[in-house]
């Protein structure tokens, strides 16, 4: 239950505390693992990647995991694994990272942008049906668990007239998101994770595709490395043969053993890191819930799932200029960000994506309000308190000024 309070701790003045928006923490164990691989004489895709895949699949409850160079490449490969005709329609949220939509384009498919609910930041069955009526029956859909919140994938797939096997889940924010008691990772055709520097499991770069389909997993393993039937590790093992075949076009999208060894070490810390993220979100909730002009992030209804708290995106009330707040917080050495510029507002996607005639009213309304606050496991309570004190001061002055006009 959220504790509502107007009392903000001010033991340390906000302007005396530096608060970075993100923190790419590489644990001592991960650093040692990378060094061990560097000393081994084999640094590219090999046994560490295979080990990381096995351990990650077990962590999210998936039958198979395939390590790739990025979540973006993972989405592209997952869509290509569906074998869709070139130009097939793929639905996707407009409030997502641009790379997730570029993946659709690079897969030779046609993105249709779907509006979002102005509270959840995610599409609804109604906005999906609007997109289908306007642009035709899709062949597939990507669904993002935005900020680490829980998207209702089955309901969105049903609204699109698709089976779950025709859905790619973008779980870049969702390591640690649960649907009920089930971790995200095995509920659809493929699920794609990110290990980018700011993510819940940071490696700097890298991604993972999980699936319960063994044939899809096998196809992905070949396609991530030029479509070759045997990678270098297997070819160069004692007794390995040098010959290989290429049956179709692939990508250079493999993960290195350096990254994978780090990932295995980082994975051991993830449960503790997720607990800390939940504690940080709860502290933000308690300090900001009663502050005028600040709307707390949406989260799953009790008993329906668990938020991963990759982001803590607040909503600023009308009349508070978001960019002015960002600038003033930056002046107090507090980092923030905005997630995301809606894709339909970006020039390139106006040429390559379809937008339903009704526009993106939900995304447009939400975008002007969005502000992501710092949230990462090494964020201290003192830093959280400083962020909240500064934010309350800034928004209070703007409300007071507005009221006197």
mmCIF file of C-alpha atoms in Angstrom:
data_model
loop_
_atom_site.group_PDB
_atom_site.id
_atom_site.type_symbol
_atom_site.label_atom_id
_atom_site.label_comp_id
_atom_site.label_asym_id
_atom_site.label_seq_id
_atom_site.Cartn_x
_atom_site.Cartn_y
_atom_site.Cartn_z
ATOM 1 C CA UNK A 1 0.000 0.000 0.000
ATOM 2 C CA UNK A 2 1.300 3.463 -0.895
ATOM 3 C CA UNK A 3 1.994 5.674 2.103
ATOM 4 C CA UNK A 4 0.933 9.256 1.420
ATOM 5 C CA UNK A 5 2.942 11.992 3.047
ATOM 6 C CA UNK A 6 3.872 15.601 2.398
ATOM 7 C CA UNK A 7 6.963 15.347 4.588
ATOM 8 C CA UNK A 8 10.146 15.250 2.527
ATOM 9 C CA UNK A 9 13.470 14.466 4.236
ATOM 10 C CA UNK A 10 15.840 17.413 3.882
ATOM 11 C CA UNK A 11 18.772 16.356 6.032
ATOM 12 C CA UNK A 12 20.991 16.749 2.952
ATOM 13 C CA UNK A 13 20.101 19.686 0.658
ATOM 14 C CA UNK A 14 19.156 18.456 -2.811
ATOM 15 C CA UNK A 15 21.716 20.730 -4.459
ATOM 16 C CA UNK A 16 24.518 19.030 -2.475
ATOM 17 C CA UNK A 17 23.784 15.535 -3.827
ATOM 18 C CA UNK A 18 24.740 14.317 -7.305
ATOM 19 C CA UNK A 19 22.284 11.799 -8.729
ATOM 20 C CA UNK A 20 23.098 10.142 -12.085
ATOM 21 C CA UNK A 21 20.112 8.946 -14.078
ATOM 22 C CA UNK A 22 21.673 5.531 -14.769
ATOM 23 C CA UNK A 23 24.506 3.407 -13.434
ATOM 24 C CA UNK A 24 26.068 0.606 -15.481
ATOM 25 C CA UNK A 25 27.303 -1.436 -12.549
ATOM 26 C CA UNK A 26 29.542 -4.350 -13.509
ATOM 27 C CA UNK A 27 30.031 -6.491 -10.418
ATOM 28 C CA UNK A 28 33.463 -7.637 -9.260
ATOM 29 C CA UNK A 29 32.480 -11.196 -10.190
ATOM 30 C CA UNK A 30 31.581 -10.101 -13.732
ATOM 31 C CA UNK A 31 34.867 -8.240 -14.088
ATOM 32 C CA UNK A 32 36.785 -11.361 -13.009
ATOM 33 C CA UNK A 33 34.728 -13.498 -15.398
ATOM 34 C CA UNK A 34 35.634 -11.214 -18.304
ATOM 35 C CA UNK A 35 39.296 -11.394 -17.352
ATOM 36 C CA UNK A 36 39.104 -15.187 -17.146
ATOM 37 C CA UNK A 37 37.740 -15.349 -20.706
ATOM 38 C CA UNK A 38 40.356 -12.909 -21.984
ATOM 39 C CA UNK A 39 43.057 -15.185 -20.578
ATOM 40 C CA UNK A 40 41.472 -18.323 -22.005
ATOM 41 C CA UNK A 41 42.434 -17.752 -25.630
ATOM 42 C CA UNK A 42 38.806 -17.917 -26.855
ATOM 43 C CA UNK A 43 36.742 -14.738 -26.607
ATOM 44 C CA UNK A 44 33.967 -14.977 -29.211
ATOM 45 C CA UNK A 45 30.855 -17.203 -29.221
ATOM 46 C CA UNK A 46 31.631 -20.426 -27.369
ATOM 47 C CA UNK A 47 30.964 -22.353 -24.186
ATOM 48 C CA UNK A 48 30.261 -19.249 -22.072
ATOM 49 C CA UNK A 49 27.475 -18.231 -24.454
ATOM 50 C CA UNK A 50 26.008 -21.736 -24.263
ATOM 51 C CA UNK A 51 26.169 -21.614 -20.468
ATOM 52 C CA UNK A 52 24.564 -18.180 -20.281
ATOM 53 C CA UNK A 53 21.757 -19.318 -22.572
ATOM 54 C CA UNK A 54 20.994 -22.315 -20.365
ATOM 55 C CA UNK A 55 21.023 -20.287 -17.150
ATOM 56 C CA UNK A 56 18.961 -17.423 -18.556
ATOM 57 C CA UNK A 57 16.337 -19.778 -19.978
ATOM 58 C CA UNK A 58 15.997 -21.352 -16.543
ATOM 59 C CA UNK A 59 15.728 -17.920 -14.891
ATOM 60 C CA UNK A 60 12.754 -16.839 -17.018
ATOM 61 C CA UNK A 61 11.198 -20.283 -17.343
ATOM 62 C CA UNK A 62 11.653 -20.621 -21.106
ATOM 63 C CA UNK A 63 12.473 -23.768 -23.022
ATOM 64 C CA UNK A 64 15.286 -22.158 -25.002
ATOM 65 C CA UNK A 65 17.366 -18.971 -25.004
ATOM 66 C CA UNK A 66 19.502 -17.651 -27.834
ATOM 67 C CA UNK A 67 22.090 -14.949 -27.056
ATOM 68 C CA UNK A 68 22.379 -12.129 -29.590
ATOM 69 C CA UNK A 69 24.228 -8.849 -29.994
ATOM 70 C CA UNK A 70 21.267 -6.641 -29.051
ATOM 71 C CA UNK A 71 17.569 -6.710 -28.315
ATOM 72 C CA UNK A 72 17.035 -4.876 -31.613
ATOM 73 C CA UNK A 73 18.677 -7.684 -33.575
ATOM 74 C CA UNK A 74 16.716 -10.140 -31.453
ATOM 75 C CA UNK A 75 13.398 -8.582 -32.508
ATOM 76 C CA UNK A 76 14.440 -8.596 -36.164
ATOM 77 C CA UNK A 77 15.522 -12.237 -36.035
ATOM 78 C CA UNK A 78 12.410 -13.284 -34.109
ATOM 79 C CA UNK A 79 10.162 -11.674 -36.724
ATOM 80 C CA UNK A 80 12.156 -13.231 -39.561
ATOM 81 C CA UNK A 81 11.754 -16.635 -37.903
ATOM 82 C CA UNK A 82 7.998 -16.358 -38.555
ATOM 83 C CA UNK A 83 8.656 -16.711 -42.300
ATOM 84 C CA UNK A 84 6.271 -13.908 -43.265
ATOM 85 C CA UNK A 85 5.946 -12.596 -46.831
ATOM 86 C CA UNK A 86 7.876 -9.397 -47.460
ATOM 87 C CA UNK A 87 5.810 -6.302 -46.631
ATOM 88 C CA UNK A 88 3.513 -8.084 -44.172
ATOM 89 C CA UNK A 89 1.873 -5.829 -41.597
ATOM 90 C CA UNK A 90 3.253 -5.872 -38.048
ATOM 91 C CA UNK A 91 1.544 -3.905 -35.278
ATOM 92 C CA UNK A 92 3.708 -2.078 -32.753
ATOM 93 C CA UNK A 93 3.277 0.564 -30.080
ATOM 94 C CA UNK A 94 4.171 4.119 -31.028
ATOM 95 C CA UNK A 95 5.553 4.687 -27.510
ATOM 96 C CA UNK A 96 8.665 2.564 -27.829
ATOM 97 C CA UNK A 97 12.326 2.931 -28.679
ATOM 98 C CA UNK A 98 12.943 3.687 -32.358
ATOM 99 C CA UNK A 99 15.155 0.609 -32.741
ATOM 100 C CA UNK A 100 12.241 -1.696 -31.985
ATOM 101 C CA UNK A 101 10.403 -0.335 -35.045
ATOM 102 C CA UNK A 102 13.524 -0.264 -37.201
ATOM 103 C CA UNK A 103 13.798 -3.995 -36.482
ATOM 104 C CA UNK A 104 10.438 -4.495 -38.212
ATOM 105 C CA UNK A 105 11.602 -2.507 -41.229
ATOM 106 C CA UNK A 106 14.934 -4.363 -41.430
ATOM 107 C CA UNK A 107 13.042 -7.660 -41.330
ATOM 108 C CA UNK A 108 11.347 -6.582 -44.568
ATOM 109 C CA UNK A 109 7.981 -6.018 -42.895
ATOM 110 C CA UNK A 110 5.639 -3.033 -42.626
ATOM 111 C CA UNK A 111 5.087 -1.411 -39.196
ATOM 112 C CA UNK A 112 1.652 -0.106 -38.259
ATOM 113 C CA UNK A 113 1.795 2.134 -35.206
ATOM 114 C CA UNK A 114 -0.720 1.667 -32.410
ATOM 115 C CA UNK A 115 -1.770 4.405 -29.993
ATOM 116 C CA UNK A 116 -1.397 3.945 -26.223
ATOM 117 C CA UNK A 117 -3.452 4.570 -23.139
ATOM 118 C CA UNK A 118 -2.420 7.882 -21.579
ATOM 119 C CA UNK A 119 -2.177 6.256 -18.133
ATOM 120 C CA UNK A 120 -0.407 2.950 -18.823
ATOM 121 C CA UNK A 121 1.724 4.067 -21.773
ATOM 122 C CA UNK A 122 0.807 0.845 -23.589
ATOM 123 C CA UNK A 123 -1.696 -0.093 -26.320
ATOM 124 C CA UNK A 124 -5.146 -1.317 -25.339
ATOM 125 C CA UNK A 125 -7.424 -3.802 -27.119
ATOM 126 C CA UNK A 126 -9.412 -0.786 -28.350
ATOM 127 C CA UNK A 127 -6.396 0.991 -29.892
ATOM 128 C CA UNK A 128 -5.267 -2.310 -31.443
ATOM 129 C CA UNK A 129 -8.703 -2.823 -33.027
ATOM 130 C CA UNK A 130 -8.612 0.757 -34.323
ATOM 131 C CA UNK A 131 -5.281 0.057 -36.023
ATOM 132 C CA UNK A 132 -6.556 -3.191 -37.544
ATOM 133 C CA UNK A 133 -9.702 -1.516 -38.906
ATOM 134 C CA UNK A 134 -7.634 1.267 -40.437
ATOM 135 C CA UNK A 135 -4.684 -0.703 -41.816
ATOM 136 C CA UNK A 136 -5.867 -4.277 -42.293
ATOM 137 C CA UNK A 137 -5.251 -7.634 -40.660
ATOM 138 C CA UNK A 138 -1.696 -7.917 -39.326
ATOM 139 C CA UNK A 139 0.526 -10.928 -39.795
ATOM 140 C CA UNK A 140 2.280 -10.381 -36.454
ATOM 141 C CA UNK A 141 2.595 -7.963 -33.563
ATOM 142 C CA UNK A 142 5.292 -6.788 -31.176
ATOM 143 C CA UNK A 143 4.257 -5.952 -27.608
ATOM 144 C CA UNK A 144 6.447 -3.974 -25.217
ATOM 145 C CA UNK A 145 6.222 -4.220 -21.422
ATOM 146 C CA UNK A 146 6.882 -0.499 -21.202
ATOM 147 C CA UNK A 147 9.009 0.658 -18.233
ATOM 148 C CA UNK A 148 8.787 -2.864 -16.772
ATOM 149 C CA UNK A 149 5.003 -2.660 -16.325
ATOM 150 C CA UNK A 150 2.875 -5.626 -17.400
ATOM 151 C CA UNK A 151 1.209 -5.548 -20.822
ATOM 152 C CA UNK A 152 -1.815 -7.808 -21.296
ATOM 153 C CA UNK A 153 -0.314 -9.785 -24.166
ATOM 154 C CA UNK A 154 -3.182 -12.311 -24.566
ATOM 155 C CA UNK A 155 -5.811 -9.546 -24.720
ATOM 156 C CA UNK A 156 -3.796 -7.519 -27.250
ATOM 157 C CA UNK A 157 -3.189 -10.586 -29.427
ATOM 158 C CA UNK A 158 -6.895 -11.436 -29.374
ATOM 159 C CA UNK A 159 -7.809 -7.861 -30.352
ATOM 160 C CA UNK A 160 -5.410 -8.134 -33.304
ATOM 161 C CA UNK A 161 -6.846 -11.483 -34.400
ATOM 162 C CA UNK A 162 -3.522 -13.209 -33.746
ATOM 163 C CA UNK A 163 -2.421 -16.271 -31.822
ATOM 164 C CA UNK A 164 0.286 -15.901 -29.192
ATOM 165 C CA UNK A 165 2.651 -17.718 -31.582
ATOM 166 C CA UNK A 166 2.399 -14.679 -33.872
ATOM 167 C CA UNK A 167 3.548 -12.255 -31.165
ATOM 168 C CA UNK A 168 7.075 -11.059 -30.415
ATOM 169 C CA UNK A 169 7.367 -9.595 -26.926
ATOM 170 C CA UNK A 170 9.815 -6.728 -26.515
ATOM 171 C CA UNK A 171 11.026 -7.359 -22.966
ATOM 172 C CA UNK A 172 13.908 -4.867 -23.072
ATOM 173 C CA UNK A 173 12.418 -3.329 -19.896
ATOM 174 C CA UNK A 174 10.999 -6.539 -18.488
ATOM 175 C CA UNK A 175 13.699 -8.668 -16.872
ATOM 176 C CA UNK A 176 11.899 -9.098 -13.569
ATOM 177 C CA UNK A 177 8.365 -8.500 -14.857
ATOM 178 C CA UNK A 178 5.878 -11.221 -13.919
ATOM 179 C CA UNK A 179 2.440 -12.093 -15.258
ATOM 180 C CA UNK A 180 0.847 -13.479 -12.122
ATOM 181 C CA UNK A 181 3.563 -15.732 -10.728
ATOM 182 C CA UNK A 182 5.140 -16.430 -14.132
ATOM 183 C CA UNK A 183 8.196 -14.480 -15.292
ATOM 184 C CA UNK A 184 7.998 -12.881 -18.724
ATOM 185 C CA UNK A 185 9.819 -15.053 -21.246
ATOM 186 C CA UNK A 186 7.724 -17.998 -22.397
ATOM 187 C CA UNK A 187 4.195 -16.834 -23.185
ATOM 188 C CA UNK A 188 4.438 -16.197 -26.954
ATOM 189 C CA UNK A 189 6.324 -16.953 -30.151
ATOM 190 C CA UNK A 190 9.484 -15.225 -28.963
ATOM 191 C CA UNK A 191 10.535 -12.815 -26.210
ATOM 192 C CA UNK A 192 13.466 -10.425 -26.627
ATOM 193 C CA UNK A 193 15.563 -9.049 -23.742
ATOM 194 C CA UNK A 194 18.199 -6.325 -23.580
ATOM 195 C CA UNK A 195 21.456 -6.135 -21.634
ATOM 196 C CA UNK A 196 22.227 -2.553 -22.638
ATOM 197 C CA UNK A 197 24.150 -0.401 -20.156
ATOM 198 C CA UNK A 198 21.038 1.050 -18.499
ATOM 199 C CA UNK A 199 19.047 -2.174 -18.238
ATOM 200 C CA UNK A 200 18.226 -4.267 -15.167
ATOM 201 C CA UNK A 201 20.908 -6.806 -16.167
ATOM 202 C CA UNK A 202 23.600 -4.516 -17.614
ATOM 203 C CA UNK A 203 26.462 -5.800 -19.754
ATOM 204 C CA UNK A 204 26.961 -2.674 -21.839
ATOM 205 C CA UNK A 205 25.483 -4.339 -24.925
ATOM 206 C CA UNK A 206 23.816 -7.638 -25.782
ATOM 207 C CA UNK A 207 20.455 -9.356 -25.865
ATOM 208 C CA UNK A 208 18.623 -12.652 -25.578
ATOM 209 C CA UNK A 209 15.703 -14.270 -27.411
ATOM 210 C CA UNK A 210 13.687 -16.866 -25.514
ATOM 211 C CA UNK A 211 11.171 -19.304 -26.960
ATOM 212 C CA UNK A 212 9.564 -22.641 -26.174
ATOM 213 C CA UNK A 213 9.856 -23.719 -29.822
ATOM 214 C CA UNK A 214 13.002 -25.831 -30.379
ATOM 215 C CA UNK A 215 12.861 -25.393 -34.161
ATOM 216 C CA UNK A 216 12.703 -21.596 -33.806
ATOM 217 C CA UNK A 217 15.619 -21.686 -31.356
ATOM 218 C CA UNK A 218 17.692 -23.705 -33.823
ATOM 219 C CA UNK A 219 16.870 -21.313 -36.652
ATOM 220 C CA UNK A 220 17.803 -18.314 -34.493
ATOM 221 C CA UNK A 221 21.183 -19.832 -33.585
ATOM 222 C CA UNK A 222 22.067 -20.166 -37.245
ATOM 223 C CA UNK A 223 20.592 -16.860 -38.349
ATOM 224 C CA UNK A 224 22.461 -14.844 -35.686
ATOM 225 C CA UNK A 225 25.757 -15.825 -37.337
ATOM 226 C CA UNK A 226 25.354 -15.360 -41.098
ATOM 227 C CA UNK A 227 23.038 -18.386 -41.410
ATOM 228 C CA UNK A 228 26.003 -20.745 -41.071
ATOM 229 C CA UNK A 229 25.310 -24.328 -40.022
ATOM 230 C CA UNK A 230 28.383 -24.438 -37.760
ATOM 231 C CA UNK A 231 29.976 -21.610 -35.793
ATOM 232 C CA UNK A 232 33.730 -21.148 -35.381
ATOM 233 C CA UNK A 233 33.823 -22.660 -31.876
ATOM 234 C CA UNK A 234 32.436 -25.982 -33.123
ATOM 235 C CA UNK A 235 34.526 -25.925 -36.289
ATOM 236 C CA UNK A 236 37.759 -25.329 -34.375
ATOM 237 C CA UNK A 237 37.170 -27.838 -31.583
ATOM 238 C CA UNK A 238 39.459 -30.892 -31.726
ATOM 239 C CA UNK A 239 37.897 -33.204 -34.275
ATOM 240 C CA UNK A 240 35.653 -30.469 -35.652
ATOM 241 C CA UNK A 241 35.206 -30.142 -39.415
ATOM 242 C CA UNK A 242 35.880 -26.956 -41.326
ATOM 243 C CA UNK A 243 32.929 -27.301 -43.697
ATOM 244 C CA UNK A 244 29.624 -25.493 -43.249
ATOM 245 C CA UNK A 245 26.588 -24.544 -45.302
ATOM 246 C CA UNK A 246 24.504 -21.380 -45.545
ATOM 247 C CA UNK A 247 20.862 -22.102 -46.333
ATOM 248 C CA UNK A 248 19.516 -18.525 -46.145
ATOM 249 C CA UNK A 249 20.475 -14.961 -45.293
ATOM 250 C CA UNK A 250 21.589 -14.349 -41.743
ATOM 251 C CA UNK A 251 23.008 -11.519 -39.651
ATOM 252 C CA UNK A 252 26.217 -10.872 -37.781
ATOM 253 C CA UNK A 253 24.389 -10.736 -34.449
ATOM 254 C CA UNK A 254 26.152 -13.174 -32.133
ATOM 255 C CA UNK A 255 27.208 -12.575 -28.520
ATOM 256 C CA UNK A 256 30.816 -12.957 -27.389
ATOM 257 C CA UNK A 257 32.010 -15.223 -24.582
ATOM 258 C CA UNK A 258 33.258 -12.099 -22.793
ATOM 259 C CA UNK A 259 29.730 -10.699 -22.583
ATOM 260 C CA UNK A 260 28.230 -14.074 -21.724
ATOM 261 C CA UNK A 261 30.658 -14.740 -18.885
ATOM 262 C CA UNK A 262 29.825 -11.325 -17.468
ATOM 263 C CA UNK A 263 26.132 -12.088 -17.912
ATOM 264 C CA UNK A 264 26.355 -15.327 -15.951
ATOM 265 C CA UNK A 265 28.003 -13.479 -13.083
ATOM 266 C CA UNK A 266 25.560 -10.558 -13.230
ATOM 267 C CA UNK A 267 22.595 -12.966 -13.271
ATOM 268 C CA UNK A 268 23.524 -14.174 -9.787
ATOM 269 C CA UNK A 269 23.029 -10.597 -8.498
ATOM 270 C CA UNK A 270 19.762 -9.942 -10.334
ATOM 271 C CA UNK A 271 17.325 -11.063 -7.585
ATOM 272 C CA UNK A 272 18.937 -8.688 -5.078
ATOM 273 C CA UNK A 273 19.040 -5.888 -7.633
ATOM 274 C CA UNK A 274 15.341 -6.387 -8.376
ATOM 275 C CA UNK A 275 14.486 -6.209 -4.674
ATOM 276 C CA UNK A 276 16.376 -2.930 -4.419
ATOM 277 C CA UNK A 277 14.547 -1.495 -7.435
ATOM 278 C CA UNK A 278 11.230 -2.337 -5.756
ATOM 279 C CA UNK A 279 12.398 -0.615 -2.555
ATOM 280 C CA UNK A 280 13.386 2.499 -4.509
ATOM 281 C CA UNK A 281 10.014 2.610 -6.269
ATOM 282 C CA UNK A 282 8.229 2.265 -2.921
ATOM 283 C CA UNK A 283 10.249 5.144 -1.457
ATOM 284 C CA UNK A 284 9.459 7.339 -4.462
ATOM 285 C CA UNK A 285 5.777 6.386 -4.066
ATOM 286 C CA UNK A 286 5.736 7.387 -0.415
ATOM 287 C CA UNK A 287 7.484 10.721 -0.950
ATOM 288 C CA UNK A 288 5.703 11.802 -4.123
ATOM 289 C CA UNK A 289 2.170 10.420 -3.780
ATOM 290 C CA UNK A 290 0.726 13.553 -2.158
ATOM 291 C CA UNK A 291 2.764 16.096 -4.119
ATOM 292 C CA UNK A 292 0.545 18.256 -6.358
ATOM 293 C CA UNK A 293 1.236 18.087 -10.056
ATOM 294 C CA UNK A 294 2.967 14.679 -9.944
ATOM 295 C CA UNK A 295 1.312 11.467 -11.116
ATOM 296 C CA UNK A 296 2.886 8.182 -10.036
ATOM 297 C CA UNK A 297 3.717 5.428 -12.543
ATOM 298 C CA UNK A 298 1.110 2.845 -13.427
ATOM 299 C CA UNK A 299 1.736 -0.668 -12.092
ATOM 300 C CA UNK A 300 -0.079 -4.029 -12.248
ATOM 301 C CA UNK A 301 -3.171 -4.486 -10.132
ATOM 302 C CA UNK A 302 -2.411 -6.474 -6.938
ATOM 303 C CA UNK A 303 -2.232 -10.178 -7.665
ATOM 304 C CA UNK A 304 -2.002 -9.776 -11.445
ATOM 305 C CA UNK A 305 1.727 -9.352 -11.837
ATOM 306 C CA UNK A 306 4.975 -7.686 -10.822
ATOM 307 C CA UNK A 307 6.573 -4.505 -12.178
ATOM 308 C CA UNK A 308 10.301 -4.819 -12.982
ATOM 309 C CA UNK A 309 10.891 -1.112 -12.257
ATOM 310 C CA UNK A 310 13.301 -0.654 -15.127
ATOM 311 C CA UNK A 311 11.978 2.911 -15.248
ATOM 312 C CA UNK A 312 10.136 5.127 -12.796
ATOM 313 C CA UNK A 313 8.188 7.414 -15.192
ATOM 314 C CA UNK A 314 6.145 10.102 -13.459
ATOM 315 C CA UNK A 315 3.560 12.296 -15.190
ATOM 316 C CA UNK A 316 3.639 16.061 -14.690
ATOM 317 C CA UNK A 317 0.341 17.914 -14.600
ATOM 318 C CA UNK A 318 -0.753 20.295 -17.338
ATOM 319 C CA UNK A 319 0.814 23.708 -16.826
ATOM 320 C CA UNK A 320 4.156 22.329 -15.656
ATOM 321 C CA UNK A 321 6.690 22.566 -18.479
ATOM 322 C CA UNK A 322 8.491 19.229 -18.474
ATOM 323 C CA UNK A 323 11.633 20.496 -20.191
ATOM 324 C CA UNK A 324 11.960 23.353 -17.692
ATOM 325 C CA UNK A 325 11.779 20.820 -14.857
ATOM 326 C CA UNK A 326 14.455 18.702 -16.526
ATOM 327 C CA UNK A 327 16.739 21.717 -16.905
ATOM 328 C CA UNK A 328 16.299 22.796 -13.300
ATOM 329 C CA UNK A 329 16.932 19.286 -11.990
ATOM 330 C CA UNK A 330 20.045 19.082 -14.159
ATOM 331 C CA UNK A 331 21.195 22.347 -12.603
ATOM 332 C CA UNK A 332 21.001 20.576 -9.249
ATOM 333 C CA UNK A 333 23.087 17.638 -10.614
ATOM 334 C CA UNK A 334 20.067 15.318 -10.887
ATOM 335 C CA UNK A 335 19.848 13.304 -14.093
ATOM 336 C CA UNK A 336 16.520 12.443 -15.723
ATOM 337 C CA UNK A 337 15.274 11.237 -19.095
ATOM 338 C CA UNK A 338 12.123 10.827 -21.194
ATOM 339 C CA UNK A 339 10.903 7.459 -22.511
ATOM 340 C CA UNK A 340 10.202 7.854 -25.329
ATOM 341 C CA UNK A 341 9.662 10.322 -28.141
ATOM 342 C CA UNK A 342 6.662 8.610 -29.783
ATOM 343 C CA UNK A 343 7.771 6.956 -32.992
ATOM 344 C CA UNK A 344 5.127 8.690 -35.113
ATOM 345 C CA UNK A 345 6.758 12.029 -34.218
ATOM 346 C CA UNK A 346 10.092 10.953 -35.766
ATOM 347 C CA UNK A 347 10.622 11.938 -39.401
ATOM 348 C CA UNK A 348 11.825 8.617 -40.800
ATOM 349 C CA UNK A 349 8.850 6.638 -39.561
ATOM 350 C CA UNK A 350 6.452 9.019 -41.240
ATOM 351 C CA UNK A 351 7.827 7.550 -44.490
ATOM 352 C CA UNK A 352 7.992 3.855 -43.618
ATOM 353 C CA UNK A 353 5.215 3.226 -41.078
ATOM 354 C CA UNK A 354 1.434 3.527 -41.227
ATOM 355 C CA UNK A 355 -0.497 5.613 -38.712
ATOM 356 C CA UNK A 356 -4.265 5.102 -38.249
ATOM 357 C CA UNK A 357 -6.296 8.143 -39.394
ATOM 358 C CA UNK A 358 -7.418 8.991 -35.854
ATOM 359 C CA UNK A 359 -3.845 9.824 -34.903
ATOM 360 C CA UNK A 360 -1.963 9.037 -31.721
ATOM 361 C CA UNK A 361 -3.887 11.167 -29.225
ATOM 362 C CA UNK A 362 -3.036 9.065 -26.176
ATOM 363 C CA UNK A 363 0.691 8.998 -26.908
ATOM 364 C CA UNK A 364 0.786 12.706 -27.760
ATOM 365 C CA UNK A 365 -0.963 13.631 -24.502
ATOM 366 C CA UNK A 366 1.279 11.392 -22.408
ATOM 367 C CA UNK A 367 4.554 12.374 -24.052
ATOM 368 C CA UNK A 368 4.391 15.999 -22.923
ATOM 369 C CA UNK A 369 3.933 14.836 -19.313
ATOM 370 C CA UNK A 370 6.541 12.094 -19.093
ATOM 371 C CA UNK A 371 9.646 12.331 -16.925
ATOM 372 C CA UNK A 372 11.758 9.315 -15.937
ATOM 373 C CA UNK A 373 13.457 9.640 -12.545
ATOM 374 C CA UNK A 374 16.709 7.876 -11.598
ATOM 375 C CA UNK A 375 16.247 4.251 -10.566
ATOM 376 C CA UNK A 376 19.099 1.767 -10.302
ATOM 377 C CA UNK A 377 20.228 -0.603 -7.528
ATOM 378 C CA UNK A 378 23.058 1.576 -6.194
ATOM 379 C CA UNK A 379 20.808 4.603 -5.777
ATOM 380 C CA UNK A 380 20.901 5.547 -2.083
ATOM 381 C CA UNK A 381 18.021 6.665 0.104
ATOM 382 C CA UNK A 382 19.764 10.036 0.476
ATOM 383 C CA UNK A 383 19.806 10.432 -3.311
ATOM 384 C CA UNK A 384 16.138 9.432 -3.595
ATOM 385 C CA UNK A 385 15.204 11.947 -0.916
ATOM 386 C CA UNK A 386 17.193 14.654 -2.718
ATOM 387 C CA UNK A 387 15.394 13.940 -6.009
ATOM 388 C CA UNK A 388 11.989 14.119 -4.326
ATOM 389 C CA UNK A 389 12.811 17.277 -2.388
ATOM 390 C CA UNK A 390 14.058 19.028 -5.523
ATOM 391 C CA UNK A 391 11.083 17.874 -7.580
ATOM 392 C CA UNK A 392 8.607 18.989 -4.920
ATOM 393 C CA UNK A 393 10.280 22.390 -4.686
ATOM 394 C CA UNK A 394 10.278 22.904 -8.451
ATOM 395 C CA UNK A 395 6.692 21.785 -9.039
ATOM 396 C CA UNK A 396 5.396 23.706 -5.988
ATOM 397 C CA UNK A 397 6.901 26.955 -7.272
ATOM 398 C CA UNK A 398 5.376 26.392 -10.703
ATOM 399 C CA UNK A 399 1.944 25.708 -9.220
ATOM 400 C CA UNK A 400 2.238 28.775 -7.022
ATOM 401 C CA UNK A 401 3.261 30.912 -9.989
ATOM 402 C CA UNK A 402 0.407 29.534 -12.086
ATOM 403 C CA UNK A 403 -2.087 30.242 -9.335
ATOM 404 C CA UNK A 404 -0.987 33.886 -9.019
ATOM 405 C CA UNK A 405 -1.314 34.601 -12.743
#
